[in-house]
Amino acid sequence: MDTSKLIDDRYRLTDTPVSGAMGDVWPAEDMKLRRPVALKFLARRRLRQGGAATDFTDWTVKRFVDEAHAMARINHPHVAQIYDTGEHDGELYIVMEYIRGMPLTSHLKKGPTLTLERTVRWTRHICEGLAAAHACKVLHHDIKPDNIMITHQGGEVKVVDFGLASFADVTQSHTGVGTPLYKAPERWNGTPGSVRSDLYSVGCVLYEMLTGRPPFGSPQDDPMTVGRMHQDKTPAPPSAHRPGVPDQLDSIVRVLLAKEPAHRPRDAEAVAEVMRDIHSTLDFEDPADAPGTANLPDIATGGARHSERIRDLDRLIFELQLRFGPDDRTVIKTRAEHAELTGRSGDVRGAAALYNRLGRDCQDFFGPYDAQALKAFTGVARWIRRSDGQ
């Protein structure tokens, strides 16, 4: 490309490009607003040479422009902002925010696994950015460490390349879309993907941040072999590779990597909320630096024969809330079972507290006279009486 000419009489290329499968990203300067930007060109010629359809119709061009306009509506601190779109020398391009930083890939290659604090904080940022994009009806389709930028100042996350892989869906066969190490099982069968497909990819990235490796395969493996792993295999929990990973993170990884999309969290905001809770409650002293673990204490203080079931219910509630929301009837029923079993284990005050919280939540969800709320408050009174009799 002739770097001596302005692009669209406005953008001056300032450095060499970074090349990718979909095109090249050039550092540039917006001469009108006097600010640094990045220009990403969609390499139509390269896509054709790589096996894309040759009848690159006006419809597909319009789709790319419409997608760029949709991305431009996303205004969130954890999403790279899109400013403009255009065409130069027969190649479509978008103008986006210039990010001073490096991709998550570089952080993962630097040596030891990331600290738990960074892992949880950056996953929250990724999901907050995804939630904003999904609210604008924009899917990513290619969440991976290369598309997650970490800024030099403050270590904040910026998710990049929204929508470009979606555009690739109309130019390539489905086996060529997305990155195999992070691609949801349903997308290997040719389906276009969904919000929950993006969340599966988040699960793969989270797994790699926790363990230093993706859940399935390696970059050297045959893509179709990796695809069969995504569809058929269940990875070991992160704690099996890194002792001291909290139960909560094992659980969220398991839910995110569910084979069936319906078994994954309902949306990105639900995952972000979980990450906020984990960040606020866990002691982030990393087991690589100090002895001990960062697990939350077991709610049961006695009754060893019930403790395993209580822990199972605790995890189940966590997963059901992610999938269906806190006001789902199954969640309410499981929380009641959890409270009752806590009391039977000998922790009568804990049971009363759990029933009281459940009752208040049911009132908030369904109204002050909801039958489930009244039933929960009956449980409060019953366990308080037993507490007084001890």
PDB file of N, CA and C in Angstrom, residues 83-168:
ATOM      1  N   TYR A  83     -14.838   4.198  14.878  1.00  0.00           N
ATOM      2  CA  TYR A  83     -15.101   5.591  14.527  1.00  0.00           C
ATOM      3  C   TYR A  83     -15.696   5.774  13.137  1.00  0.00           C
ATOM      4  N   ASP A  84     -15.269   4.952  12.172  1.00  0.00           N
ATOM      5  CA  ASP A  84     -15.622   5.243  10.783  1.00  0.00           C
ATOM      6  C   ASP A  84     -15.439   3.984   9.952  1.00  0.00           C
ATOM      7  N   THR A  85     -15.939   4.006   8.726  1.00  0.00           N
ATOM      8  CA  THR A  85     -15.722   2.925   7.777  1.00  0.00           C
ATOM      9  C   THR A  85     -15.610   3.517   6.393  1.00  0.00           C
ATOM     10  N   GLY A  86     -14.920   2.811   5.506  1.00  0.00           N
ATOM     11  CA  GLY A  86     -14.756   3.329   4.153  1.00  0.00           C
ATOM     12  C   GLY A  86     -14.165   2.286   3.226  1.00  0.00           C
ATOM     13  N   GLU A  87     -13.746   2.736   2.040  1.00  0.00           N
ATOM     14  CA  GLU A  87     -13.144   1.849   1.047  1.00  0.00           C
ATOM     15  C   GLU A  87     -11.986   2.570   0.392  1.00  0.00           C
ATOM     16  N   HIS A  88     -10.866   1.854   0.209  1.00  0.00           N
ATOM     17  CA  HIS A  88      -9.663   2.444  -0.380  1.00  0.00           C
ATOM     18  C   HIS A  88      -9.003   1.411  -1.279  1.00  0.00           C
ATOM     19  N   ASP A  89      -8.809   1.793  -2.549  1.00  0.00           N
ATOM     20  CA  ASP A  89      -8.188   0.892  -3.523  1.00  0.00           C
ATOM     21  C   ASP A  89      -8.862  -0.481  -3.549  1.00  0.00           C
ATOM     22  N   GLY A  90     -10.177  -0.476  -3.460  1.00  0.00           N
ATOM     23  CA  GLY A  90     -10.931  -1.720  -3.556  1.00  0.00           C
ATOM     24  C   GLY A  90     -11.009  -2.531  -2.292  1.00  0.00           C
ATOM     25  N   GLU A  91     -10.440  -2.034  -1.195  1.00  0.00           N
ATOM     26  CA  GLU A  91     -10.482  -2.771   0.072  1.00  0.00           C
ATOM     27  C   GLU A  91     -11.295  -1.997   1.107  1.00  0.00           C
ATOM     28  N   LEU A  92     -12.222  -2.707   1.771  1.00  0.00           N
ATOM     29  CA  LEU A  92     -13.006  -2.100   2.845  1.00  0.00           C
ATOM     30  C   LEU A  92     -12.136  -1.932   4.086  1.00  0.00           C
ATOM     31  N   TYR A  93     -12.407  -0.895   4.853  1.00  0.00           N
ATOM     32  CA  TYR A  93     -11.664  -0.699   6.097  1.00  0.00           C
ATOM     33  C   TYR A  93     -12.564  -0.083   7.156  1.00  0.00           C
ATOM     34  N   ILE A  94     -12.154  -0.261   8.399  1.00  0.00           N
ATOM     35  CA  ILE A  94     -12.802   0.430   9.512  1.00  0.00           C
ATOM     36  C   ILE A  94     -11.737   1.207  10.267  1.00  0.00           C
ATOM     37  N   VAL A  95     -12.151   2.309  10.844  1.00  0.00           N
ATOM     38  CA  VAL A  95     -11.268   3.147  11.651  1.00  0.00           C
ATOM     39  C   VAL A  95     -11.662   2.942  13.103  1.00  0.00           C
ATOM     40  N   MET A  96     -10.693   2.568  13.925  1.00  0.00           N
ATOM     41  CA  MET A  96     -11.026   2.275  15.311  1.00  0.00           C
ATOM     42  C   MET A  96     -10.007   2.887  16.261  1.00  0.00           C
ATOM     43  N   GLU A  97     -10.367   2.841  17.528  1.00  0.00           N
ATOM     44  CA  GLU A  97      -9.526   3.364  18.597  1.00  0.00           C
ATOM     45  C   GLU A  97      -8.141   2.723  18.555  1.00  0.00           C
ATOM     46  N   TYR A  98      -7.114   3.556  18.725  1.00  0.00           N
ATOM     47  CA  TYR A  98      -5.754   3.047  18.813  1.00  0.00           C
ATOM     48  C   TYR A  98      -5.459   2.719  20.273  1.00  0.00           C
ATOM     49  N   ILE A  99      -5.058   1.486  20.533  1.00  0.00           N
ATOM     50  CA  ILE A  99      -4.859   1.016  21.903  1.00  0.00           C
ATOM     51  C   ILE A  99      -3.363   0.861  22.177  1.00  0.00           C
ATOM     52  N   ARG A 100      -2.891   1.569  23.183  1.00  0.00           N
ATOM     53  CA  ARG A 100      -1.499   1.416  23.608  1.00  0.00           C
ATOM     54  C   ARG A 100      -1.449   0.284  24.637  1.00  0.00           C
ATOM     55  N   GLY A 101      -0.999  -0.849  24.191  1.00  0.00           N
ATOM     56  CA  GLY A 101      -0.957  -2.011  25.063  1.00  0.00           C
ATOM     57  C   GLY A 101      -0.490  -3.222  24.304  1.00  0.00           C
ATOM     58  N   MET A 102      -0.753  -4.391  24.853  1.00  0.00           N
ATOM     59  CA  MET A 102      -0.390  -5.626  24.166  1.00  0.00           C
ATOM     60  C   MET A 102      -1.479  -6.660  24.415  1.00  0.00           C
ATOM     61  N   PRO A 103      -1.586  -7.648  23.511  1.00  0.00           N
ATOM     62  CA  PRO A 103      -2.666  -8.629  23.658  1.00  0.00           C
ATOM     63  C   PRO A 103      -2.445  -9.536  24.861  1.00  0.00           C
ATOM     64  N   LEU A 104      -3.532 -10.108  25.332  1.00  0.00           N
ATOM     65  CA  LEU A 104      -3.461 -11.067  26.431  1.00  0.00           C
ATOM     66  C   LEU A 104      -2.499 -12.199  26.103  1.00  0.00           C
ATOM     67  N   THR A 105      -2.391 -12.550  24.823  1.00  0.00           N
ATOM     68  CA  THR A 105      -1.455 -13.594  24.406  1.00  0.00           C
ATOM     69  C   THR A 105      -0.056 -13.330  24.943  1.00  0.00           C
ATOM     70  N   SER A 106       0.389 -12.083  24.872  1.00  0.00           N
ATOM     71  CA  SER A 106       1.740 -11.741  25.327  1.00  0.00           C
ATOM     72  C   SER A 106       1.876 -11.934  26.826  1.00  0.00           C
ATOM     73  N   HIS A 107       0.835 -11.598  27.576  1.00  0.00           N
ATOM     74  CA  HIS A 107       0.873 -11.798  29.028  1.00  0.00           C
ATOM     75  C   HIS A 107       0.942 -13.287  29.367  1.00  0.00           C
ATOM     76  N   LEU A 108       0.231 -14.105  28.591  1.00  0.00           N
ATOM     77  CA  LEU A 108       0.222 -15.538  28.861  1.00  0.00           C
ATOM     78  C   LEU A 108       1.561 -16.195  28.538  1.00  0.00           C
ATOM     79  N   LYS A 109       2.328 -15.573  27.651  1.00  0.00           N
ATOM     80  CA  LYS A 109       3.611 -16.145  27.253  1.00  0.00           C
ATOM     81  C   LYS A 109       4.765 -15.674  28.129  1.00  0.00           C
ATOM     82  N   LYS A 110       4.500 -14.767  29.057  1.00  0.00           N
ATOM     83  CA  LYS A 110       5.590 -14.144  29.806  1.00  0.00           C
ATOM     84  C   LYS A 110       6.201 -15.050  30.865  1.00  0.00           C
ATOM     85  N   GLY A 111       5.546 -16.143  31.200  1.00  0.00           N
ATOM     86  CA  GLY A 111       6.145 -17.036  32.192  1.00  0.00           C
ATOM     87  C   GLY A 111       5.098 -17.701  33.054  1.00  0.00           C
ATOM     88  N   PRO A 112       5.086 -17.413  34.369  1.00  0.00           N
ATOM     89  CA  PRO A 112       4.132 -18.062  35.275  1.00  0.00           C
ATOM     90  C   PRO A 112       2.692 -17.700  34.917  1.00  0.00           C
ATOM     91  N   THR A 113       1.770 -18.536  35.368  1.00  0.00           N
ATOM     92  CA  THR A 113       0.364 -18.244  35.147  1.00  0.00           C
ATOM     93  C   THR A 113      -0.005 -16.926  35.802  1.00  0.00           C
ATOM     94  N   LEU A 114      -1.039 -16.294  35.278  1.00  0.00           N
ATOM     95  CA  LEU A 114      -1.484 -15.005  35.803  1.00  0.00           C
ATOM     96  C   LEU A 114      -1.941 -15.144  37.254  1.00  0.00           C
ATOM     97  N   THR A 115      -1.839 -14.070  38.008  1.00  0.00           N
ATOM     98  CA  THR A 115      -2.382 -14.097  39.363  1.00  0.00           C
ATOM     99  C   THR A 115      -3.896 -14.266  39.299  1.00  0.00           C
ATOM    100  N   LEU A 116      -4.475 -14.798  40.358  1.00  0.00           N
ATOM    101  CA  LEU A 116      -5.931 -14.971  40.399  1.00  0.00           C
ATOM    102  C   LEU A 116      -6.633 -13.625  40.325  1.00  0.00           C
ATOM    103  N   GLU A 117      -6.072 -12.607  40.948  1.00  0.00           N
ATOM    104  CA  GLU A 117      -6.714 -11.288  40.935  1.00  0.00           C
ATOM    105  C   GLU A 117      -6.825 -10.759  39.514  1.00  0.00           C
ATOM    106  N   ARG A 118      -5.732 -10.810  38.766  1.00  0.00           N
ATOM    107  CA  ARG A 118      -5.780 -10.335  37.380  1.00  0.00           C
ATOM    108  C   ARG A 118      -6.739 -11.178  36.547  1.00  0.00           C
ATOM    109  N   THR A 119      -6.711 -12.475  36.740  1.00  0.00           N
ATOM    110  CA  THR A 119      -7.574 -13.366  35.970  1.00  0.00           C
ATOM    111  C   THR A 119      -9.042 -13.017  36.187  1.00  0.00           C
ATOM    112  N   VAL A 120      -9.438 -12.851  37.436  1.00  0.00           N
ATOM    113  CA  VAL A 120     -10.836 -12.539  37.742  1.00  0.00           C
ATOM    114  C   VAL A 120     -11.197 -11.154  37.234  1.00  0.00           C
ATOM    115  N   ARG A 121     -10.325 -10.179  37.447  1.00  0.00           N
ATOM    116  CA  ARG A 121     -10.625  -8.796  37.027  1.00  0.00           C
ATOM    117  C   ARG A 121     -10.719  -8.701  35.509  1.00  0.00           C
ATOM    118  N   TRP A 122      -9.785  -9.303  34.805  1.00  0.00           N
ATOM    119  CA  TRP A 122      -9.815  -9.210  33.347  1.00  0.00           C
ATOM    120  C   TRP A 122     -10.986  -9.983  32.755  1.00  0.00           C
ATOM    121  N   THR A 123     -11.356 -11.114  33.351  1.00  0.00           N
ATOM    122  CA  THR A 123     -12.534 -11.842  32.867  1.00  0.00           C
ATOM    123  C   THR A 123     -13.795 -11.005  33.062  1.00  0.00           C
ATOM    124  N   ARG A 124     -13.872 -10.321  34.187  1.00  0.00           N
ATOM    125  CA  ARG A 124     -15.024  -9.422  34.409  1.00  0.00           C
ATOM    126  C   ARG A 124     -15.076  -8.346  33.330  1.00  0.00           C
ATOM    127  N   HIS A 125     -13.934  -7.738  33.017  1.00  0.00           N
ATOM    128  CA  HIS A 125     -13.911  -6.703  31.986  1.00  0.00           C
ATOM    129  C   HIS A 125     -14.330  -7.254  30.624  1.00  0.00           C
ATOM    130  N   ILE A 126     -13.829  -8.441  30.278  1.00  0.00           N
ATOM    131  CA  ILE A 126     -14.210  -9.052  29.002  1.00  0.00           C
ATOM    132  C   ILE A 126     -15.726  -9.216  28.920  1.00  0.00           C
ATOM    133  N   CYS A 127     -16.320  -9.723  30.001  1.00  0.00           N
ATOM    134  CA  CYS A 127     -17.766  -9.982  30.001  1.00  0.00           C
ATOM    135  C   CYS A 127     -18.566  -8.694  30.021  1.00  0.00           C
ATOM    136  N   GLU A 128     -18.074  -7.669  30.689  1.00  0.00           N
ATOM    137  CA  GLU A 128     -18.767  -6.385  30.653  1.00  0.00           C
ATOM    138  C   GLU A 128     -18.766  -5.814  29.239  1.00  0.00           C
ATOM    139  N   GLY A 129     -17.633  -5.932  28.538  1.00  0.00           N
ATOM    140  CA  GLY A 129     -17.592  -5.482  27.154  1.00  0.00           C
ATOM    141  C   GLY A 129     -18.503  -6.297  26.254  1.00  0.00           C
ATOM    142  N   LEU A 130     -18.498  -7.618  26.444  1.00  0.00           N
ATOM    143  CA  LEU A 130     -19.387  -8.477  25.653  1.00  0.00           C
ATOM    144  C   LEU A 130     -20.855  -8.147  25.906  1.00  0.00           C
ATOM    145  N   ALA A 131     -21.205  -7.899  27.163  1.00  0.00           N
ATOM    146  CA  ALA A 131     -22.602  -7.575  27.483  1.00  0.00           C
ATOM    147  C   ALA A 131     -23.049  -6.325  26.738  1.00  0.00           C
ATOM    148  N   ALA A 132     -22.178  -5.315  26.664  1.00  0.00           N
ATOM    149  CA  ALA A 132     -22.515  -4.085  25.943  1.00  0.00           C
ATOM    150  C   ALA A 132     -22.696  -4.363  24.453  1.00  0.00           C
ATOM    151  N   ALA A 133     -21.832  -5.203  23.879  1.00  0.00           N
ATOM    152  CA  ALA A 133     -21.950  -5.540  22.462  1.00  0.00           C
ATOM    153  C   ALA A 133     -23.209  -6.352  22.181  1.00  0.00           C
ATOM    154  N   HIS A 134     -23.461  -7.338  23.020  1.00  0.00           N
ATOM    155  CA  HIS A 134     -24.647  -8.172  22.811  1.00  0.00           C
ATOM    156  C   HIS A 134     -25.923  -7.351  22.926  1.00  0.00           C
ATOM    157  N   ALA A 135     -25.913  -6.331  23.778  1.00  0.00           N
ATOM    158  CA  ALA A 135     -27.086  -5.452  23.900  1.00  0.00           C
ATOM    159  C   ALA A 135     -27.340  -4.699  22.604  1.00  0.00           C
ATOM    160  N   CYS A 136     -26.290  -4.507  21.790  1.00  0.00           N
ATOM    161  CA  CYS A 136     -26.418  -3.860  20.480  1.00  0.00           C
ATOM    162  C   CYS A 136     -26.600  -4.869  19.355  1.00  0.00           C
ATOM    163  N   LYS A 137     -26.869  -6.128  19.719  1.00  0.00           N
ATOM    164  CA  LYS A 137     -27.079  -7.209  18.749  1.00  0.00           C
ATOM    165  C   LYS A 137     -25.820  -7.510  17.938  1.00  0.00           C
ATOM    166  N   VAL A 138     -24.652  -7.323  18.533  1.00  0.00           N
ATOM    167  CA  VAL A 138     -23.384  -7.621  17.875  1.00  0.00           C
ATOM    168  C   VAL A 138     -22.719  -8.783  18.603  1.00  0.00           C
ATOM    169  N   LEU A 139     -22.469  -9.861  17.880  1.00  0.00           N
ATOM    170  CA  LEU A 139     -21.724 -10.990  18.422  1.00  0.00           C
ATOM    171  C   LEU A 139     -20.259 -10.858  18.016  1.00  0.00           C
ATOM    172  N   HIS A 140     -19.388 -11.513  18.765  1.00  0.00           N
ATOM    173  CA  HIS A 140     -17.978 -11.429  18.428  1.00  0.00           C
ATOM    174  C   HIS A 140     -17.544 -12.563  17.506  1.00  0.00           C
ATOM    175  N   HIS A 141     -17.829 -13.799  17.879  1.00  0.00           N
ATOM    176  CA  HIS A 141     -17.530 -15.002  17.097  1.00  0.00           C
ATOM    177  C   HIS A 141     -16.063 -15.415  17.136  1.00  0.00           C
ATOM    178  N   ASP A 142     -15.180 -14.627  17.751  1.00  0.00           N
ATOM    179  CA  ASP A 142     -13.773 -15.032  17.748  1.00  0.00           C
ATOM    180  C   ASP A 142     -13.057 -14.510  18.998  1.00  0.00           C
ATOM    181  N   ILE A 143     -13.667 -14.728  20.169  1.00  0.00           N
ATOM    182  CA  ILE A 143     -13.004 -14.357  21.420  1.00  0.00           C
ATOM    183  C   ILE A 143     -11.804 -15.279  21.623  1.00  0.00           C
ATOM    184  N   LYS A 144     -10.644 -14.667  21.793  1.00  0.00           N
ATOM    185  CA  LYS A 144      -9.394 -15.399  22.010  1.00  0.00           C
ATOM    186  C   LYS A 144      -8.382 -14.416  22.580  1.00  0.00           C
ATOM    187  N   PRO A 145      -7.275 -14.891  23.134  1.00  0.00           N
ATOM    188  CA  PRO A 145      -6.309 -13.970  23.741  1.00  0.00           C
ATOM    189  C   PRO A 145      -5.784 -12.901  22.788  1.00  0.00           C
ATOM    190  N   ASP A 146      -5.664 -13.214  21.487  1.00  0.00           N
ATOM    191  CA  ASP A 146      -5.185 -12.224  20.525  1.00  0.00           C
ATOM    192  C   ASP A 146      -6.145 -11.052  20.373  1.00  0.00           C
ATOM    193  N   ASN A 147      -7.424 -11.275  20.648  1.00  0.00           N
ATOM    194  CA  ASN A 147      -8.427 -10.225  20.485  1.00  0.00           C
ATOM    195  C   ASN A 147      -8.798  -9.545  21.801  1.00  0.00           C
ATOM    196  N   ILE A 148      -7.974  -9.755  22.812  1.00  0.00           N
ATOM    197  CA  ILE A 148      -8.165  -9.094  24.108  1.00  0.00           C
ATOM    198  C   ILE A 148      -6.910  -8.282  24.399  1.00  0.00           C
ATOM    199  N   MET A 149      -7.020  -6.973  24.279  1.00  0.00           N
ATOM    200  CA  MET A 149      -5.876  -6.093  24.497  1.00  0.00           C
ATOM    201  C   MET A 149      -5.857  -5.633  25.957  1.00  0.00           C
ATOM    202  N   ILE A 150      -4.654  -5.587  26.525  1.00  0.00           N
ATOM    203  CA  ILE A 150      -4.453  -5.090  27.882  1.00  0.00           C
ATOM    204  C   ILE A 150      -3.660  -3.792  27.779  1.00  0.00           C
ATOM    205  N   THR A 151      -4.228  -2.701  28.233  1.00  0.00           N
ATOM    206  CA  THR A 151      -3.582  -1.401  28.076  1.00  0.00           C
ATOM    207  C   THR A 151      -2.346  -1.291  28.957  1.00  0.00           C
ATOM    208  N   HIS A 152      -1.388  -0.490  28.493  1.00  0.00           N
ATOM    209  CA  HIS A 152      -0.172  -0.260  29.270  1.00  0.00           C
ATOM    210  C   HIS A 152      -0.476   0.529  30.539  1.00  0.00           C
ATOM    211  N   GLN A 153      -1.407   1.455  30.449  1.00  0.00           N
ATOM    212  CA  GLN A 153      -1.757   2.276  31.606  1.00  0.00           C
ATOM    213  C   GLN A 153      -2.963   1.675  32.314  1.00  0.00           C
ATOM    214  N   GLY A 154      -2.746   1.175  33.501  1.00  0.00           N
ATOM    215  CA  GLY A 154      -3.846   0.668  34.307  1.00  0.00           C
ATOM    216  C   GLY A 154      -4.195  -0.788  34.099  1.00  0.00           C
ATOM    217  N   GLY A 155      -3.638  -1.426  33.066  1.00  0.00           N
ATOM    218  CA  GLY A 155      -3.944  -2.829  32.842  1.00  0.00           C
ATOM    219  C   GLY A 155      -5.418  -3.092  32.608  1.00  0.00           C
ATOM    220  N   GLU A 156      -6.086  -2.209  31.845  1.00  0.00           N
ATOM    221  CA  GLU A 156      -7.501  -2.383  31.543  1.00  0.00           C
ATOM    222  C   GLU A 156      -7.668  -3.216  30.272  1.00  0.00           C
ATOM    223  N   VAL A 157      -8.805  -3.882  30.156  1.00  0.00           N
ATOM    224  CA  VAL A 157      -9.103  -4.735  29.002  1.00  0.00           C
ATOM    225  C   VAL A 157      -9.823  -3.939  27.923  1.00  0.00           C
ATOM    226  N   LYS A 158      -9.434  -4.196  26.686  1.00  0.00           N
ATOM    227  CA  LYS A 158     -10.164  -3.709  25.522  1.00  0.00           C
ATOM    228  C   LYS A 158     -10.385  -4.897  24.587  1.00  0.00           C
ATOM    229  N   VAL A 159     -11.618  -5.264  24.346  1.00  0.00           N
ATOM    230  CA  VAL A 159     -11.923  -6.347  23.409  1.00  0.00           C
ATOM    231  C   VAL A 159     -11.980  -5.759  22.005  1.00  0.00           C
ATOM    232  N   VAL A 160     -11.290  -6.386  21.066  1.00  0.00           N
ATOM    233  CA  VAL A 160     -11.193  -5.854  19.708  1.00  0.00           C
ATOM    234  C   VAL A 160     -11.777  -6.846  18.706  1.00  0.00           C
ATOM    235  N   ASP A 161     -11.952  -6.352  17.479  1.00  0.00           N
ATOM    236  CA  ASP A 161     -12.393  -7.161  16.329  1.00  0.00           C
ATOM    237  C   ASP A 161     -13.808  -7.700  16.475  1.00  0.00           C
ATOM    238  N   PHE A 162     -14.698  -6.938  17.060  1.00  0.00           N
ATOM    239  CA  PHE A 162     -16.102  -7.346  17.091  1.00  0.00           C
ATOM    240  C   PHE A 162     -16.655  -7.417  15.681  1.00  0.00           C
ATOM    241  N   GLY A 163     -17.387  -8.503  15.418  1.00  0.00           N
ATOM    242  CA  GLY A 163     -18.149  -8.588  14.187  1.00  0.00           C
ATOM    243  C   GLY A 163     -17.377  -9.042  12.974  1.00  0.00           C
ATOM    244  N   LEU A 164     -16.051  -8.963  12.969  1.00  0.00           N
ATOM    245  CA  LEU A 164     -15.325  -9.310  11.754  1.00  0.00           C
ATOM    246  C   LEU A 164     -15.411 -10.799  11.456  1.00  0.00           C
ATOM    247  N   ALA A 165     -15.365 -11.629  12.488  1.00  0.00           N
ATOM    248  CA  ALA A 165     -15.517 -13.063  12.251  1.00  0.00           C
ATOM    249  C   ALA A 165     -16.927 -13.393  11.789  1.00  0.00           C
ATOM    250  N   SER A 166     -17.914 -12.619  12.256  1.00  0.00           N
ATOM    251  CA  SER A 166     -19.279 -12.809  11.787  1.00  0.00           C
ATOM    252  C   SER A 166     -19.356 -12.551  10.293  1.00  0.00           C
ATOM    253  N   PHE A 167     -18.661 -11.516   9.855  1.00  0.00           N
ATOM    254  CA  PHE A 167     -18.624 -11.223   8.427  1.00  0.00           C
ATOM    255  C   PHE A 167     -17.953 -12.351   7.655  1.00  0.00           C
ATOM    256  N   ALA A 168     -16.946 -12.968   8.254  1.00  0.00           N
ATOM    257  CA  ALA A 168     -16.259 -14.077   7.588  1.00  0.00           C
ATOM    258  C   ALA A 168     -17.196 -15.242   7.337  1.00  0.00           C
TER     259      ALA A 168
END
